[in-house]
Amino acid sequence: KNQVEQSPQSLIILEGKNCTLQCNYTVSPFSNLRWYKQDTGRGPVSLTIMTFSENTKSNGRYTATLDADTKQSSLHITASQLSDSASYICVVNTDKLIFGTGTRLQVFP
Amino acid sequence: DAGITQSPRYKITETGRQVTLMCHQTWSHSYMFWYRQDLGHGLRLIYYSAAADITDKGEVPDGYVVSRSKTENFPLTLESATRSQTSVYFCASRAGQALYNEQFFGPGTRLTVL
């Protein structure tokens, strides 16, 4: 069964700190993987997309990694800001999109 | 405004009533999607459309009806609302068939069925 699991479910950090969110998937065949950011009361917005051959991709303070062999991805946030408070959703693309349940990140001053 | 919009943003209705959620996009994207988002679940696909007058079922289509007479609009109708359809509904659009292309999401409609 195609599944995308994210951990942790929720995370609280202090402003300025770094954090890493995890995504494990059992999806086949694999096309690509996206990380979305979803602010409260808004729709998801794409942060990065990674294909099979890509190991690392950055978007400002967000860096995504992909290990296609172990079927794991991570999203690292550097020097967190209050505006990073949101849910982060890992989405794996096979012949359709498989959504993870998300990690809810709260950044406190 | 350019982009993808949904209306209403909030809706409260009663069991058994018909409800229509509207979705409008200004990009002329060929593909449009309806998802629902519930606690403990990832976004789940209800219906999608590859072009005007072409629609297909997603993962959880029961109790929903869609139509797409114009490229820019993709309304979702709950013919007889049930409490289990209380959820946040997101519309999305994508340019073309390529799975690499990004899906752009609307702001969502929070529906409560009493």
Coordinates of C-alpha atoms in Angstrom, one line a residue:
Chain A
K1 CA 0.0 0.0 0.0
N2 CA 1.3 3.4 -0.9
Q3 CA 1.9 5.4 2.3
V4 CA 3.7 8.5 3.4
E5 CA 4.5 8.9 7.1
Q6 CA 5.8 12.0 8.7
S7 CA 7.5 12.6 12.0
P8 CA 7.2 14.1 14.4
Q9 CA 3.5 14.9 14.4
S10 CA 4.2 18.2 16.2
L11 CA 7.3 20.2 17.2
I12 CA 7.9 23.2 19.3
I13 CA 11.1 25.2 19.0
L14 CA 12.4 28.6 19.9
E15 CA 13.0 31.3 17.4
G16 CA 16.5 31.1 15.9
K17 CA 16.9 27.4 16.4
N18 CA 17.2 24.8 13.6
C19 CA 14.9 21.8 13.2
T20 CA 14.5 18.8 10.9
L21 CA 11.3 17.1 9.8
Q22 CA 11.2 13.6 8.5
C23 CA 9.2 11.9 5.8
N24 CA 9.3 8.1 5.1
Y25 CA 7.4 6.7 2.1
T26 CA 6.5 3.3 0.7
V27 CA 5.4 4.4 -2.7
S28 CA 6.0 2.8 -6.0
P29 CA 6.7 3.8 -8.7
F30 CA 8.3 7.0 -7.5
S31 CA 8.1 10.1 -9.6
N32 CA 9.0 13.0 -7.3
L33 CA 8.5 14.3 -3.8
R34 CA 7.4 17.8 -2.7
W35 CA 7.4 19.5 0.6
Y36 CA 4.5 21.9 1.1
K37 CA 4.0 24.6 3.8
Q38 CA 0.5 25.1 5.0
D39 CA -0.2 28.2 7.2
T40 CA -3.2 28.0 9.5
G41 CA -6.4 28.7 7.5
R42 CA -4.6 28.7 4.1
G43 CA -4.0 26.2 1.4
P44 CA -0.6 24.3 1.0
V45 CA 2.2 26.1 -0.8
S46 CA 5.1 24.2 -2.4
L47 CA 8.5 24.7 -0.9
T48 CA 10.6 22.3 -3.0
I49 CA 10.3 19.4 -5.4
M50 CA 12.8 16.6 -5.7
T51 CA 13.2 14.0 -8.3
F52 CA 14.8 10.6 -8.1
S53 CA 18.3 11.8 -9.0
E54 CA 18.3 14.8 -6.6
N55 CA 19.8 14.4 -3.1
T56 CA 19.5 18.0 -1.8
K57 CA 17.6 21.1 -2.8
S58 CA 17.4 24.4 -1.0
N59 CA 14.9 27.2 -0.9
G60 CA 16.2 30.0 1.3
R61 CA 16.4 28.7 4.9
Y62 CA 14.6 25.4 3.8
T63 CA 16.8 22.5 2.7
A64 CA 15.2 19.2 1.6
T65 CA 17.1 16.0 1.2
L66 CA 16.1 12.8 -0.5
D67 CA 17.5 9.2 -0.1
A68 CA 15.7 7.2 -2.8
D69 CA 17.3 4.0 -1.6
T70 CA 15.9 4.2 1.9
K71 CA 12.8 6.0 0.8
Q72 CA 13.4 8.9 3.2
S73 CA 13.3 12.6 2.9
S74 CA 13.9 15.4 5.4
L75 CA 13.2 19.1 5.5
H76 CA 15.7 21.1 7.5
I77 CA 14.8 24.6 8.6
T78 CA 17.7 26.9 9.5
A79 CA 17.5 29.8 11.9
S80 CA 13.7 29.5 12.4
Q81 CA 11.4 32.5 12.4
L82 CA 8.0 33.0 13.9
S83 CA 6.6 32.9 10.4
D84 CA 7.8 29.3 10.0
S85 CA 5.0 28.3 12.3
A86 CA 2.8 26.1 10.1
S87 CA 2.2 22.5 9.0
Y88 CA 4.7 20.9 6.7
I89 CA 3.3 18.3 4.4
C90 CA 5.4 15.7 2.5
V91 CA 3.8 14.6 -0.8
V92 CA 5.0 11.8 -3.0
N93 CA 4.1 11.6 -6.6
T94 CA 3.5 8.2 -8.2
D95 CA 0.8 8.2 -10.8
K96 CA -1.1 10.3 -8.3
L97 CA -0.3 12.4 -5.2
I98 CA 0.1 10.6 -1.9
F99 CA -0.1 13.1 1.0
G100 CA 1.5 12.7 4.4
T101 CA -0.5 13.8 7.5
G102 CA 2.0 16.6 8.1
T103 CA 4.2 17.9 10.9
R104 CA 2.8 20.9 12.9
L105 CA 5.7 23.3 13.8
Q106 CA 5.3 26.0 16.3
V107 CA 8.1 28.6 16.7
F108 CA 8.0 30.6 19.9
P109 CA 10.0 33.8 20.6
Chain B
D1 CA -7.3 38.8 -8.7
A2 CA -5.2 36.2 -10.4
G3 CA -4.9 32.8 -8.8
I4 CA -7.3 30.3 -7.4
T5 CA -10.2 31.3 -5.2
Q6 CA -12.9 29.4 -3.3
S7 CA -16.2 30.4 -1.9
P8 CA -17.6 30.5 0.6
R9 CA -14.7 30.3 3.0
Y10 CA -17.0 29.1 5.8
K11 CA -20.3 27.3 5.6
I12 CA -22.6 25.8 8.2
T13 CA -25.4 23.6 7.0
E14 CA -27.7 20.9 8.2
T15 CA -27.8 17.2 7.5
G16 CA -29.7 16.5 4.3
R17 CA -29.2 19.8 2.7
Q18 CA -27.6 20.4 -0.7
V19 CA -24.4 22.5 -0.6
T20 CA -22.2 23.7 -3.4
L21 CA -18.7 24.8 -3.0
M22 CA -17.2 27.0 -5.7
C23 CA -13.7 27.0 -7.1
H24 CA -12.4 29.5 -9.7
Q25 CA -8.9 29.8 -11.2
T26 CA -7.6 32.4 -13.6
W27 CA -4.6 30.6 -15.0
S28 CA -6.5 28.5 -17.5
H29 CA -5.0 25.4 -16.0
S30 CA -6.4 22.2 -17.6
Y31 CA -6.4 20.1 -14.4
M32 CA -8.5 20.9 -11.4
F33 CA -8.9 18.9 -8.1
W34 CA -11.0 18.7 -5.0
Y35 CA -9.6 17.5 -1.8
R36 CA -10.8 17.2 1.8
Q37 CA -8.6 17.6 4.8
D38 CA -9.4 15.9 8.1
L39 CA -7.4 15.5 11.3
G40 CA -5.3 12.4 11.2
H41 CA -5.6 12.1 7.4
G42 CA -3.5 13.5 4.6
L43 CA -5.3 15.4 2.0
R44 CA -7.7 13.0 0.2
L45 CA -8.7 13.4 -3.4
I46 CA -12.5 13.6 -4.0
Y47 CA -12.7 14.3 -7.7
Y48 CA -10.5 15.7 -10.4
S49 CA -11.0 17.1 -13.9
A50 CA -8.5 17.0 -16.8
A51 CA -10.4 19.5 -18.9
A52 CA -13.8 21.0 -19.4
D53 CA -16.5 18.3 -19.4
I54 CA -14.0 15.7 -18.3
T55 CA -14.2 14.6 -14.7
D56 CA -13.1 11.5 -12.8
K57 CA -13.4 10.0 -9.3
G58 CA -10.7 10.2 -6.8
E59 CA -10.2 8.3 -3.5
V60 CA -13.3 9.4 -1.7
P61 CA -16.0 10.4 -4.2
D62 CA -19.1 9.0 -2.5
G63 CA -21.7 11.7 -1.7
Y64 CA -20.2 14.3 -4.0
V65 CA -20.9 15.5 -7.5
V66 CA -18.8 17.7 -9.7
S67 CA -19.2 19.5 -13.0
R68 CA -16.9 21.5 -15.2
S69 CA -18.6 23.3 -18.0
K70 CA -15.9 26.0 -18.1
T71 CA -12.2 25.6 -17.8
E72 CA -11.9 28.1 -15.0
N73 CA -14.7 26.8 -12.7
F74 CA -15.0 23.5 -10.9
P75 CA -17.9 23.4 -8.4
L76 CA -18.3 20.6 -5.8
T77 CA -21.8 19.7 -4.7
L78 CA -22.8 17.7 -1.7
E79 CA -26.2 16.5 -2.7
S80 CA -27.4 15.5 0.8
A81 CA -24.9 16.6 3.4
T82 CA -23.9 14.3 6.2
R83 CA -22.0 14.9 9.4
S84 CA -19.1 12.9 8.1
Q85 CA -18.7 15.5 5.4
T86 CA -17.7 18.1 7.9
S87 CA -14.2 19.0 6.8
V88 CA -12.0 21.5 5.2
Y89 CA -12.2 21.4 1.4
F90 CA -9.4 22.5 -0.9
C91 CA -9.6 23.1 -4.6
A92 CA -6.4 22.9 -6.6
S93 CA -5.3 23.4 -10.2
R94 CA -2.3 22.3 -12.3
A95 CA -1.1 23.2 -15.7
G96 CA -1.1 20.1 -17.9
Q97 CA -0.7 16.4 -17.3
A98 CA 2.9 16.2 -16.1
L99 CA 3.1 15.1 -12.5
Y100 CA 6.2 17.3 -12.0
N101 CA 4.0 20.4 -12.5
E102 CA 3.0 22.0 -9.2
Q103 CA -0.6 21.9 -7.9
F104 CA -1.7 25.3 -6.7
F105 CA -4.2 25.2 -3.9
G106 CA -7.0 27.6 -3.0
P107 CA -7.5 28.9 0.5
G108 CA -10.0 26.3 1.5
T109 CA -13.7 26.1 2.6
R110 CA -14.4 25.0 6.1
L111 CA -17.7 23.2 6.0
T112 CA -19.7 22.2 9.1
V113 CA -22.6 19.9 8.8
L114 CA -24.9 19.9 11.9

